[in-house]
Coordinates of N, CA and C and ligand atoms in Angstrom, one line a residue:
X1 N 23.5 16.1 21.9 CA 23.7 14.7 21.6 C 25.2 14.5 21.3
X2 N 25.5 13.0 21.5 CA 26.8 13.0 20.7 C 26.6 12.6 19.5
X3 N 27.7 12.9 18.8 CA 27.6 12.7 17.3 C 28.4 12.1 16.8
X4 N 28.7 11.1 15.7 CA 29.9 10.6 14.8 C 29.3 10.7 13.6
X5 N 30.5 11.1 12.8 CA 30.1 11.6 11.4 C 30.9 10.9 10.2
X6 N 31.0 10.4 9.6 CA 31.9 10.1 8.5 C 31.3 10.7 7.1
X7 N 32.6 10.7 5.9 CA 31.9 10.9 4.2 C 32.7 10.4 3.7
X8 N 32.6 10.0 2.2 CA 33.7 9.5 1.5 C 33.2 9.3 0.4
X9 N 34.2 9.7 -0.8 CA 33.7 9.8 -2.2 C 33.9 8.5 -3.0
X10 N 33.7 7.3 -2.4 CA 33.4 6.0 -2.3 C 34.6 5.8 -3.6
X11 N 34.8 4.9 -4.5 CA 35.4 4.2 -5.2 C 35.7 4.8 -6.3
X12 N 34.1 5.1 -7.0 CA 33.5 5.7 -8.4 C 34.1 6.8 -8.5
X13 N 33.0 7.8 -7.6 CA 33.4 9.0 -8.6 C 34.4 10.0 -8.4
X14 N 34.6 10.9 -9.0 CA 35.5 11.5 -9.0 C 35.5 12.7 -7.7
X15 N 34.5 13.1 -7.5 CA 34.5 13.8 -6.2 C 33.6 13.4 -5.1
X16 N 33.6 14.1 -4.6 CA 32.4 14.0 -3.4 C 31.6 15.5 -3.0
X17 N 30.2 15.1 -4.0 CA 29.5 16.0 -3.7 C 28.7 16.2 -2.5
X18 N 28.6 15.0 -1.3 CA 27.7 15.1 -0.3 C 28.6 15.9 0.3
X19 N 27.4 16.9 1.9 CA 28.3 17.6 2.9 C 27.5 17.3 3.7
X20 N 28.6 17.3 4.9 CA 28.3 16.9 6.4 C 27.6 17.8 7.0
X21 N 26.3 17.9 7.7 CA 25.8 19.1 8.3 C 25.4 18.4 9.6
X22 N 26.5 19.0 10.4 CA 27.1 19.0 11.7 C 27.5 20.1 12.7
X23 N 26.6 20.6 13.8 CA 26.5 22.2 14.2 C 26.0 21.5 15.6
X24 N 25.9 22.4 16.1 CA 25.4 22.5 17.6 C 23.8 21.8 18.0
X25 N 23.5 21.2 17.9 CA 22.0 20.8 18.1 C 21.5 20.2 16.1
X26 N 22.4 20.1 15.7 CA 22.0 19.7 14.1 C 22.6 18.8 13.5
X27 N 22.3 17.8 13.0 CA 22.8 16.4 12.5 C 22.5 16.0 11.3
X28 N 22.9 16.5 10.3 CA 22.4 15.7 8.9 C 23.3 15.3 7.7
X29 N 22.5 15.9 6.5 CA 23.6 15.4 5.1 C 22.7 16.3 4.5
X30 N 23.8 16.4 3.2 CA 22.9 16.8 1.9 C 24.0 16.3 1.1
X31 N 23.2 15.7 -0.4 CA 24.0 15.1 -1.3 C 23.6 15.8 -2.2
X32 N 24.4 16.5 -3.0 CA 24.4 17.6 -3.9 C 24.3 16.7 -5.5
X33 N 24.0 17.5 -6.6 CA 23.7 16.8 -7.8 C 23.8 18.0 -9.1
X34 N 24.6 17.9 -9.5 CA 24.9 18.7 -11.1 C 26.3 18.6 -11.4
X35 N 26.5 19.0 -12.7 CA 27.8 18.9 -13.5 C 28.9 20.2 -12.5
X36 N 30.0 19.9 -13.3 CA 31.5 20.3 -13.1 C 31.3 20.6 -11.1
X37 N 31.2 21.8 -10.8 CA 31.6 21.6 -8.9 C 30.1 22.2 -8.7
X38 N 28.9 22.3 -9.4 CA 27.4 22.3 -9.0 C 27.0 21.0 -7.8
X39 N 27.4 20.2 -8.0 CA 27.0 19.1 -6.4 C 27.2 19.5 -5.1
X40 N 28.5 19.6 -5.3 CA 29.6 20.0 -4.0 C 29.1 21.6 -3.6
X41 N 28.7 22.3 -4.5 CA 28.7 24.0 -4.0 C 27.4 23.8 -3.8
X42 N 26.1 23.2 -4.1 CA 24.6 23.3 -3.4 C 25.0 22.5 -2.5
X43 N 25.4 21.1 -2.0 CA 25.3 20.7 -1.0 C 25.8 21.7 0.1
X44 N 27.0 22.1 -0.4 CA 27.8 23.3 0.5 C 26.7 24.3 0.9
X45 N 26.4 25.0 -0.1 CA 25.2 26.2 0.6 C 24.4 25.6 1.2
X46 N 23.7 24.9 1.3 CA 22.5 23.8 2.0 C 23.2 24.2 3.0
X47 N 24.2 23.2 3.6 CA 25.2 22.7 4.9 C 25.0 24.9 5.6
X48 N 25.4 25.2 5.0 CA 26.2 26.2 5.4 C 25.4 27.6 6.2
X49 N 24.1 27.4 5.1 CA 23.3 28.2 5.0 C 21.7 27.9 6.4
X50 N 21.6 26.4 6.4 CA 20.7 26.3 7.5 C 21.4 26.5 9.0
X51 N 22.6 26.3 9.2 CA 23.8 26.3 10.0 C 23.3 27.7 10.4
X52 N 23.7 28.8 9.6 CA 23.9 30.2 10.1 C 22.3 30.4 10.2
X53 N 21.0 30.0 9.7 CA 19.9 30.2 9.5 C 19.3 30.1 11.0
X54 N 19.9 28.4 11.8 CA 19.1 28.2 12.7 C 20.3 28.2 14.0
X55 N 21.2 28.7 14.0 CA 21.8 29.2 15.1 C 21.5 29.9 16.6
X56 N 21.3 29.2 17.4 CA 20.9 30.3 18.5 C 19.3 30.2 18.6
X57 N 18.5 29.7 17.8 CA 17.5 29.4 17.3 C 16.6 28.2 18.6
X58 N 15.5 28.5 18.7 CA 14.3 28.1 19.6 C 14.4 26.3 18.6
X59 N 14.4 25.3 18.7 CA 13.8 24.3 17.3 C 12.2 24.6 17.2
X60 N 12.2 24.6 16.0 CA 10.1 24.7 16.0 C 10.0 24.5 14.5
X61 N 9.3 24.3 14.0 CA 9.0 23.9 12.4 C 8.6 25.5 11.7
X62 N 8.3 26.6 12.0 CA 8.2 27.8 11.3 C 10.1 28.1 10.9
X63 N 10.8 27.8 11.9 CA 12.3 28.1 12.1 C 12.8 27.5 11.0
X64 N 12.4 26.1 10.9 CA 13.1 24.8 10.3 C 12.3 25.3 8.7
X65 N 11.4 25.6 8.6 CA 10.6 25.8 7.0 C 11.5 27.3 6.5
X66 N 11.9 27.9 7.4 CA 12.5 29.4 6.9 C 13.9 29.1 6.4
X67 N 14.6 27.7 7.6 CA 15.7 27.8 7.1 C 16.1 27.2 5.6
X68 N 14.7 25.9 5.2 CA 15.3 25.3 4.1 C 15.2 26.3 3.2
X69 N 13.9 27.1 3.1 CA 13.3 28.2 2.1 C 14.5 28.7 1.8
X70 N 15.4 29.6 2.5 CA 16.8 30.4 2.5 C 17.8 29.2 1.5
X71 N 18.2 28.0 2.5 CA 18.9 27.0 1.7 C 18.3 27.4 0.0
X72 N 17.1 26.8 -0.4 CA 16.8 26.8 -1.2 C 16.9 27.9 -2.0
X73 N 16.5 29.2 -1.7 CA 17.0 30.4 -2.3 C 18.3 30.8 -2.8
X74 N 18.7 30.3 -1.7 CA 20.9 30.6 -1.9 C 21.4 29.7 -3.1
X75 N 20.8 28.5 -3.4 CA 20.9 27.6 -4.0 C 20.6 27.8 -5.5
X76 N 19.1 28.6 -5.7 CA 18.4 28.7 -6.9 C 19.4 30.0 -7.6
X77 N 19.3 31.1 -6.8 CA 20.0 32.0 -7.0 C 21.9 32.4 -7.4
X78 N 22.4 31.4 -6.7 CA 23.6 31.3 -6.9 C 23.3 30.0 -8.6
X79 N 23.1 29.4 -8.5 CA 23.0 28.9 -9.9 C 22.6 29.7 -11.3
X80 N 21.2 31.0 -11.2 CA 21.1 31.4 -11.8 C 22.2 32.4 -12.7
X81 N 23.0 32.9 -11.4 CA 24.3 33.7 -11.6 C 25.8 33.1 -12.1
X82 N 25.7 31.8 -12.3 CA 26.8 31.0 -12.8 C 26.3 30.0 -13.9
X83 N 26.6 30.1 -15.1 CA 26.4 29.4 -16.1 C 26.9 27.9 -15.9
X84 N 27.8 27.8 -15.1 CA 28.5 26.7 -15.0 C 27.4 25.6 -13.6
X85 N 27.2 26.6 -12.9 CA 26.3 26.0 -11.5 C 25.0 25.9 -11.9
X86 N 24.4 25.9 -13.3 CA 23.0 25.4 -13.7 C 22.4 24.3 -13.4
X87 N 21.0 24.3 -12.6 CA 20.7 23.3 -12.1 C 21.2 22.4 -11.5
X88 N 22.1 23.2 -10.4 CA 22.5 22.3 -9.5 C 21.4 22.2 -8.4
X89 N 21.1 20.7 -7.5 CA 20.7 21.2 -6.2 C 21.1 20.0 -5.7
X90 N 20.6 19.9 -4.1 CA 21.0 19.0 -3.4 C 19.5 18.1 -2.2
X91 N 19.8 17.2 -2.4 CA 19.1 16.6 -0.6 C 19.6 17.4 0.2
X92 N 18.8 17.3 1.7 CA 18.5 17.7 2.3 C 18.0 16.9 3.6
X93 N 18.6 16.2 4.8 CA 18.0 15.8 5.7 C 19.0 15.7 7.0
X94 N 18.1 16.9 7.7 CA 18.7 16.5 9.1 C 17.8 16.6 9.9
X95 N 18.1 16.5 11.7 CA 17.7 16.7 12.8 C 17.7 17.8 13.5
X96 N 17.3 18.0 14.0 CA 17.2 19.5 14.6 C 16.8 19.3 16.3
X97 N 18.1 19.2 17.0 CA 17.8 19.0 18.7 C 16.9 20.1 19.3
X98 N 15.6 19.3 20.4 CA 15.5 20.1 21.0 C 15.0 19.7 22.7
X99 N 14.2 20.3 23.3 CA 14.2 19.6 24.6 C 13.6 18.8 24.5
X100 N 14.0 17.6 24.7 CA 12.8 16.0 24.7 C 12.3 16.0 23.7
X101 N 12.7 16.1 22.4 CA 12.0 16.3 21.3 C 13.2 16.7 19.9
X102 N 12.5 16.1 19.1 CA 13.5 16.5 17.5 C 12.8 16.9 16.6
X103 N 13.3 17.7 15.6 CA 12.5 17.9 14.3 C 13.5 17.3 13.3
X104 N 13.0 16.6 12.2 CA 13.7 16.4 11.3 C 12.9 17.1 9.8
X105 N 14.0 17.7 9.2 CA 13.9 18.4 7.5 C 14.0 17.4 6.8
X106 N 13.5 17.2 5.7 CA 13.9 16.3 4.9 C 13.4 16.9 3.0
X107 N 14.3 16.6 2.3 CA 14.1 16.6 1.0 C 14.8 16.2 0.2
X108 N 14.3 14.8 -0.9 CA 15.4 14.3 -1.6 C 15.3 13.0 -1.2
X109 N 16.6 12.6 -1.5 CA 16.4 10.8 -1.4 C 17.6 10.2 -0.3
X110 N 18.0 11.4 0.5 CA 18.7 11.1 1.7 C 17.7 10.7 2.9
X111 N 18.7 9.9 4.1 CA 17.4 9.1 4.8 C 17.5 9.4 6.2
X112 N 17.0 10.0 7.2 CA 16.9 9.6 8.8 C 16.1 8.0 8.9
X113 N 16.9 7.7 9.7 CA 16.4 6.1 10.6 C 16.3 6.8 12.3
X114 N 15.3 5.9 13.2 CA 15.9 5.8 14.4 C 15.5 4.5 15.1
X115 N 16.6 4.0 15.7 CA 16.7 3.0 16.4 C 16.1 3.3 17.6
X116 N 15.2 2.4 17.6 CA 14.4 2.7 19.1 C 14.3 1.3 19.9
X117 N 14.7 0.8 20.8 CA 13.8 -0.5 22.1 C 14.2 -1.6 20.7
X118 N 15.4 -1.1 19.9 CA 15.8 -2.7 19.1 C 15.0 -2.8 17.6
X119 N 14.2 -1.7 17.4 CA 13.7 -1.7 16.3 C 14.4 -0.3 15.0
X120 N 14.5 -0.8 14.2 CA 15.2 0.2 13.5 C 14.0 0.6 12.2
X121 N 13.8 1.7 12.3 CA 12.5 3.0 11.7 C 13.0 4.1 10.6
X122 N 13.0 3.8 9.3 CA 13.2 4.7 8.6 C 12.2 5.8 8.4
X123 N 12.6 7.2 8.5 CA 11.4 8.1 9.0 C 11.1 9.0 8.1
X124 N 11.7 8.6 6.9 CA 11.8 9.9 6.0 C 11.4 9.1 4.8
X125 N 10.5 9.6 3.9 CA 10.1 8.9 2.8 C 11.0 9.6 1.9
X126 N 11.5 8.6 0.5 CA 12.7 9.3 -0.3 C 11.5 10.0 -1.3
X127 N 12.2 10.7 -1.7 CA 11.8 11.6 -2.6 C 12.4 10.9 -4.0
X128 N 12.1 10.1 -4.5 CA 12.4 9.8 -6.0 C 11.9 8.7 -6.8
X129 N 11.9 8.9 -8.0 CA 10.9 8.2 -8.9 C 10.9 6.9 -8.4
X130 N 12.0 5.9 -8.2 CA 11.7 4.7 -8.3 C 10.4 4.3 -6.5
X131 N 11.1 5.4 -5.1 CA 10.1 4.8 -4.0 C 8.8 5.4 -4.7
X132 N 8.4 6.6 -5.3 CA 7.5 6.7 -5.5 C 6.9 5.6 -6.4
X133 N 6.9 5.1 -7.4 CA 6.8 3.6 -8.1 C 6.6 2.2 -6.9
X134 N 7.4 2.6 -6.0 CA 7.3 1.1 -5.2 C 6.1 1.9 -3.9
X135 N 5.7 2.9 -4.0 CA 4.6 3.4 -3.0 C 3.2 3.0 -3.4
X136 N 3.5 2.9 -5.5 CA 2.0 2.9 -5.7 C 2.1 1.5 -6.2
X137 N 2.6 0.7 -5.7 CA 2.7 -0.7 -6.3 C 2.9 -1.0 -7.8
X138 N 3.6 0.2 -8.3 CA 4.2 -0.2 -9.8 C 4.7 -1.1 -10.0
X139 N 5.8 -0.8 -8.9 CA 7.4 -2.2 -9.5 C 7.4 -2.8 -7.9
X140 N 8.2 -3.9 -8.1 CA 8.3 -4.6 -6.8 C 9.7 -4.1 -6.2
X141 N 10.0 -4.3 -5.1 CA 11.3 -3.9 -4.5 C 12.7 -5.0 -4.9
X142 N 12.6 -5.5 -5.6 CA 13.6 -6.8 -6.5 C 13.9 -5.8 -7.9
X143 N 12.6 -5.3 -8.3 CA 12.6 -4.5 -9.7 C 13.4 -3.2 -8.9
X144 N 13.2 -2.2 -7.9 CA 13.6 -1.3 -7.5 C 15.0 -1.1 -7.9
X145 N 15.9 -2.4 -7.0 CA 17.1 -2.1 -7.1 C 18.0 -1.8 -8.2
X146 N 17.5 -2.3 -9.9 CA 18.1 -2.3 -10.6 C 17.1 -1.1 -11.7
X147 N 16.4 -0.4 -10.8 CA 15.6 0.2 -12.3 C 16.7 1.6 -12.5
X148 N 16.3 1.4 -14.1 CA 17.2 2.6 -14.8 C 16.7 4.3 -13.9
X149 N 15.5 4.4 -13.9 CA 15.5 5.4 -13.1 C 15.8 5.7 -11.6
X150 N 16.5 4.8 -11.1 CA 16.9 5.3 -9.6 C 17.7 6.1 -9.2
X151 N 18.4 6.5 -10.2 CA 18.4 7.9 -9.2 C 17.9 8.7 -9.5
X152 N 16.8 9.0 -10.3 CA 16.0 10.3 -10.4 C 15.3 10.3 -9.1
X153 N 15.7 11.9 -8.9 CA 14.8 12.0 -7.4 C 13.9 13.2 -7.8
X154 N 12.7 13.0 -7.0 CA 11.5 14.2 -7.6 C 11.5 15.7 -6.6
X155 N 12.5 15.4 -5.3 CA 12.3 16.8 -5.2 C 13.9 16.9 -4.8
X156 N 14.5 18.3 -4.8 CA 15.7 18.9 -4.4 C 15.2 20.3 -3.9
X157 N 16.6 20.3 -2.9 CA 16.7 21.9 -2.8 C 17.4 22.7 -4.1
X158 N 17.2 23.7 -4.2 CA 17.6 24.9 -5.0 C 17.6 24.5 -6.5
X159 N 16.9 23.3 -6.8 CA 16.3 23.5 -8.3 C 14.9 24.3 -8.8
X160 N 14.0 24.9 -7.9 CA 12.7 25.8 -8.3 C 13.1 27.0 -7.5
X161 N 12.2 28.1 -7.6 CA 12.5 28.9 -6.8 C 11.8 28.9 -5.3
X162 N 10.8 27.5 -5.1 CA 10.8 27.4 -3.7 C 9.9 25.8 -3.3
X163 N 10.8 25.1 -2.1 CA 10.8 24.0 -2.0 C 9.6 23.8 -1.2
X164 N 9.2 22.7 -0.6 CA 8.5 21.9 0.7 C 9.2 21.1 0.8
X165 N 9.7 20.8 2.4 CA 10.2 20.0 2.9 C 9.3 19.7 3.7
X166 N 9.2 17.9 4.3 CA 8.6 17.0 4.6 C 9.5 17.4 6.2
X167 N 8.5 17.9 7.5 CA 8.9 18.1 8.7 C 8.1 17.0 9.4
X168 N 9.0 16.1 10.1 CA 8.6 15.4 11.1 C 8.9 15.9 12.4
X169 N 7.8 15.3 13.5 CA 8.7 15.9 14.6 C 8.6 14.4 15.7
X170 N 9.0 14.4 16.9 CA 9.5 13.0 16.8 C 10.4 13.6 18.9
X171 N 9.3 13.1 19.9 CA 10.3 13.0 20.8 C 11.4 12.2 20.8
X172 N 12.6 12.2 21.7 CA 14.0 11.9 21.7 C 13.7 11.1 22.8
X173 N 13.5 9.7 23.0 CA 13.7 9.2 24.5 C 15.3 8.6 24.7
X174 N 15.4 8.4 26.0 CA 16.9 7.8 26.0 C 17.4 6.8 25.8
X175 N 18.5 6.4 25.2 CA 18.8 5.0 24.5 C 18.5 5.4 22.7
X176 N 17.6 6.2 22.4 CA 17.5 6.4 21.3 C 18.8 6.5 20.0
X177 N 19.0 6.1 18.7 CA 20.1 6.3 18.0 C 19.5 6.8 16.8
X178 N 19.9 7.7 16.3 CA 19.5 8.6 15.0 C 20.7 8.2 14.0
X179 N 20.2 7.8 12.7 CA 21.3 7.5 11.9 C 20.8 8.0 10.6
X180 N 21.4 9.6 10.4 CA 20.9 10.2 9.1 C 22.1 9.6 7.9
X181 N 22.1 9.6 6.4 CA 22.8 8.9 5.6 C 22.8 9.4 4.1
X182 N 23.4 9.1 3.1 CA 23.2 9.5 1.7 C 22.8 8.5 1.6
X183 N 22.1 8.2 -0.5 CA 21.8 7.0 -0.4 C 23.4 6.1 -1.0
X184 N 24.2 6.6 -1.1 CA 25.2 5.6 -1.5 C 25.4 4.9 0.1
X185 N 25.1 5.0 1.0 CA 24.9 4.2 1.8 C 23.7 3.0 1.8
X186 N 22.6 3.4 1.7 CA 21.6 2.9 1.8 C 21.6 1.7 0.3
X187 N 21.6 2.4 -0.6 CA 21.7 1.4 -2.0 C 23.0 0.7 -1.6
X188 N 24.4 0.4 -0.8 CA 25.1 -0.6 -0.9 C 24.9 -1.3 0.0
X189 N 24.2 -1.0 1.1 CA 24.1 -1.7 2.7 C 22.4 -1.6 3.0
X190 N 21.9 -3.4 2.9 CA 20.7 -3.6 3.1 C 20.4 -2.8 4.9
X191 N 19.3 -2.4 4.7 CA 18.8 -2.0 5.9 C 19.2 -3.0 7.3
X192 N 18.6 -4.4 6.5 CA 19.0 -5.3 7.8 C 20.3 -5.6 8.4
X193 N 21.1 -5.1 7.3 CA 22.7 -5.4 7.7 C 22.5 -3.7 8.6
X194 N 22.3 -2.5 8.4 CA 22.6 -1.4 8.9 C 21.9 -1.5 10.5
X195 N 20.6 -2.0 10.6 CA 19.9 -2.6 11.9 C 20.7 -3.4 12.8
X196 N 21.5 -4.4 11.9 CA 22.1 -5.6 12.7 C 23.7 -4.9 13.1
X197 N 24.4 -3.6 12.3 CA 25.6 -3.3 13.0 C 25.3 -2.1 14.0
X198 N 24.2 -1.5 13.9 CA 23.7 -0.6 14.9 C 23.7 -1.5 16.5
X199 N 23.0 -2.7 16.1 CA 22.7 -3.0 17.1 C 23.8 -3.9 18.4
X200 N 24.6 -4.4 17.3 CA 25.8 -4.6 17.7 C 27.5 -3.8 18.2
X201 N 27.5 -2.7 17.5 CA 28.2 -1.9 18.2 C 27.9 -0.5 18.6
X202 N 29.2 0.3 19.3 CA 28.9 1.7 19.8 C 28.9 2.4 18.7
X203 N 28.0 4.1 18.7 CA 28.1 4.8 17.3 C 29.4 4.7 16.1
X204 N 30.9 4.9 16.7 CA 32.2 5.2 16.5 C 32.4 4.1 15.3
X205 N 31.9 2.3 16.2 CA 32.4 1.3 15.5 C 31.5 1.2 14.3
X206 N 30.1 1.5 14.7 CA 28.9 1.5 13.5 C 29.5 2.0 12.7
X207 N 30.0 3.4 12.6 CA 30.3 4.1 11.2 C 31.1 3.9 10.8
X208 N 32.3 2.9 11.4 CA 33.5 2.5 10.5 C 32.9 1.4 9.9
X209 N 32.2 0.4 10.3 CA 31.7 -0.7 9.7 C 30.8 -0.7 8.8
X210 N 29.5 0.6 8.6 CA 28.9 0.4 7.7 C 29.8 1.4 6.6
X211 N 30.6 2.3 6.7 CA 31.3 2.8 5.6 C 32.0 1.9 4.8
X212 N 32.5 0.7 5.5 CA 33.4 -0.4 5.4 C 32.5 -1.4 4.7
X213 N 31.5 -1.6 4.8 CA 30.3 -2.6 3.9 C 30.1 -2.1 2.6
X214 N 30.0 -0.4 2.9 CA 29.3 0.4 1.8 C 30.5 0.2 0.2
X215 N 31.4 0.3 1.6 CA 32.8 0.4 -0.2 C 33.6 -0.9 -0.4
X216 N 32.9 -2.0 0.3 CA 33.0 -3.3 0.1 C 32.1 -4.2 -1.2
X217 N 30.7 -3.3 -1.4 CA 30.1 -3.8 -1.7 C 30.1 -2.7 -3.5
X218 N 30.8 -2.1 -3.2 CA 30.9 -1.4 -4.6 C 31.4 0.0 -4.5
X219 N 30.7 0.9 -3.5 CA 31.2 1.9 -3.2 C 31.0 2.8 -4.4
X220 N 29.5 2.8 -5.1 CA 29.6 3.4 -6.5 C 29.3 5.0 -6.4
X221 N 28.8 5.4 -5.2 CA 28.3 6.6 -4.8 C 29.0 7.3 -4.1
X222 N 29.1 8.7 -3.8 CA 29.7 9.1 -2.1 C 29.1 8.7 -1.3
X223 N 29.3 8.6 0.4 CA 28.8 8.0 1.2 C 29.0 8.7 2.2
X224 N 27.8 9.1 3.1 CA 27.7 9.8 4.1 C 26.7 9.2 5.4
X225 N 27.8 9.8 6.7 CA 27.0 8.6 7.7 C 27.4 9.8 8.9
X226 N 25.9 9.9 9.3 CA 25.6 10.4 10.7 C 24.9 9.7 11.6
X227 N 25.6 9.5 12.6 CA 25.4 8.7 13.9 C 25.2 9.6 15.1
X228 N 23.6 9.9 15.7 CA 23.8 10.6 16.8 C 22.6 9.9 18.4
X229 N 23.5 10.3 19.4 CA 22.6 9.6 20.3 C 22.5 10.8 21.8
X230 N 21.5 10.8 22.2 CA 21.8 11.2 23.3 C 22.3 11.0 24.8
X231 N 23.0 12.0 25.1 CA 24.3 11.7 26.2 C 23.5 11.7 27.3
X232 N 23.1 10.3 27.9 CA 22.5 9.7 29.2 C 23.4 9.1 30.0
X233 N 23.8 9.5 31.3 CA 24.3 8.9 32.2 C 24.5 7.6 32.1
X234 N 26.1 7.0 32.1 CA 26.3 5.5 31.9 C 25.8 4.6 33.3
X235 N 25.3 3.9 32.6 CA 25.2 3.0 34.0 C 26.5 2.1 34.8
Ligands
MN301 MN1 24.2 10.1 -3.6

């Protein structure tokens, strides 16, 4: 596929803990979460660790379960050995190319979409207290945006000593666009506005524009934006 990638440690905070996971047949994010450089170094092992996991690699979901398990390991274990890197972990969601066909990993409260025939499909349920609350009809999605617990998320990588990740698998037809994301994207840029710049420009211009909404509109989070499509003969 082609790919366009952007990140940016938006306005707020002082670093940027999400990382780009971007390889040969692989398209995603992880947004990392703990004190002093614990965000940045799980997201980093995440990124780094399914990379060298699934290299060279068949796609198939035993492959994709072994590589989070490892992510997750490298994660738990390098924390345990650093007093400083306690409880760190990170999201977790990418795509995994394969012939006519995708797998996507997911864990956490980062998101795959795909644009299909003009419809735009979020495919990944977040992992965190407040969708879980708006799944069982607790709170309403008006109460969502402002509740105090939104960012608690209920699952990560490398905070237990072993995760589930939520595997979808999902043929690739052509025209298709895949737009994996953190949520400092998604919390500043309504879906409909991300649907309506998808649908209006090429990947390249999409990710300048919704980056450009995201830290227009507050920019309180880091922000990470993967755009991938498959390379079909132009007409
Ligand atoms: Mn985030």
């Amino acid at each position: 596929m082609r790919v366009c990638q952007r990140t940016h440690k938006g306005l707020v905070r002082a670093n940027n803990q999400d990382s780009l996971l971007v390889a040969d047949k692989l398209y995603g994010v992880a947004d990392g979460m703990g004190g002093h450089r614990g965000g940045e170094t799980a997201s980093r092992i995440a990124v780094e660790s399914v990379i060298a996991a699934l290299k060279n690699k068949t796609p198939g979901e035993s492959a994709l379960r072994l590589a989070v398990e490892a992510a997750n390991r490298r994660i738990y274990e390098t924390a345990a050995e650093n007093e400083s890197l306690q409880g760190m972990g990170t999201t977790l969601t990418f795509l995994w190319e394969g012939e006519g066909k995708a797998l996507i990993a997911h864990v956490g409260d980062s998101r795959a979409y795909r644009l299909r025939e003009g419809k735009l499909e979020q495919l990944t349920l977040d992992h965190s207290m407040v969708a879980e609350l708006l799944r069982n009809n607790v709170i309403t999605p008006e109460m969502a945006k402002t509740h105090p617990y939104r960012n608690i998320i209920t699952r990560a990588v490398g905070i237990d000593p072993v995760v589930e990740a939520d595997v979808i698998q999902t043929e690739v037809k052509p025209g298709d666009r895949w737009l994996m994301c953190s949520d400092g994207l998604y919390n500043m840029v309504e879906d409909a506005k991300i649907h309506k710049t998808l649908m209006e420009m090429d990947d390249e211009k999409a990710a300048d524009r919704l980056m450009e909404m995201a830290l227009e509109n507050g920019g309180t989070d880091n922000i990470t934006i993967v755009i991938c499509q498959s390379e079909v003969a132009e007409a």
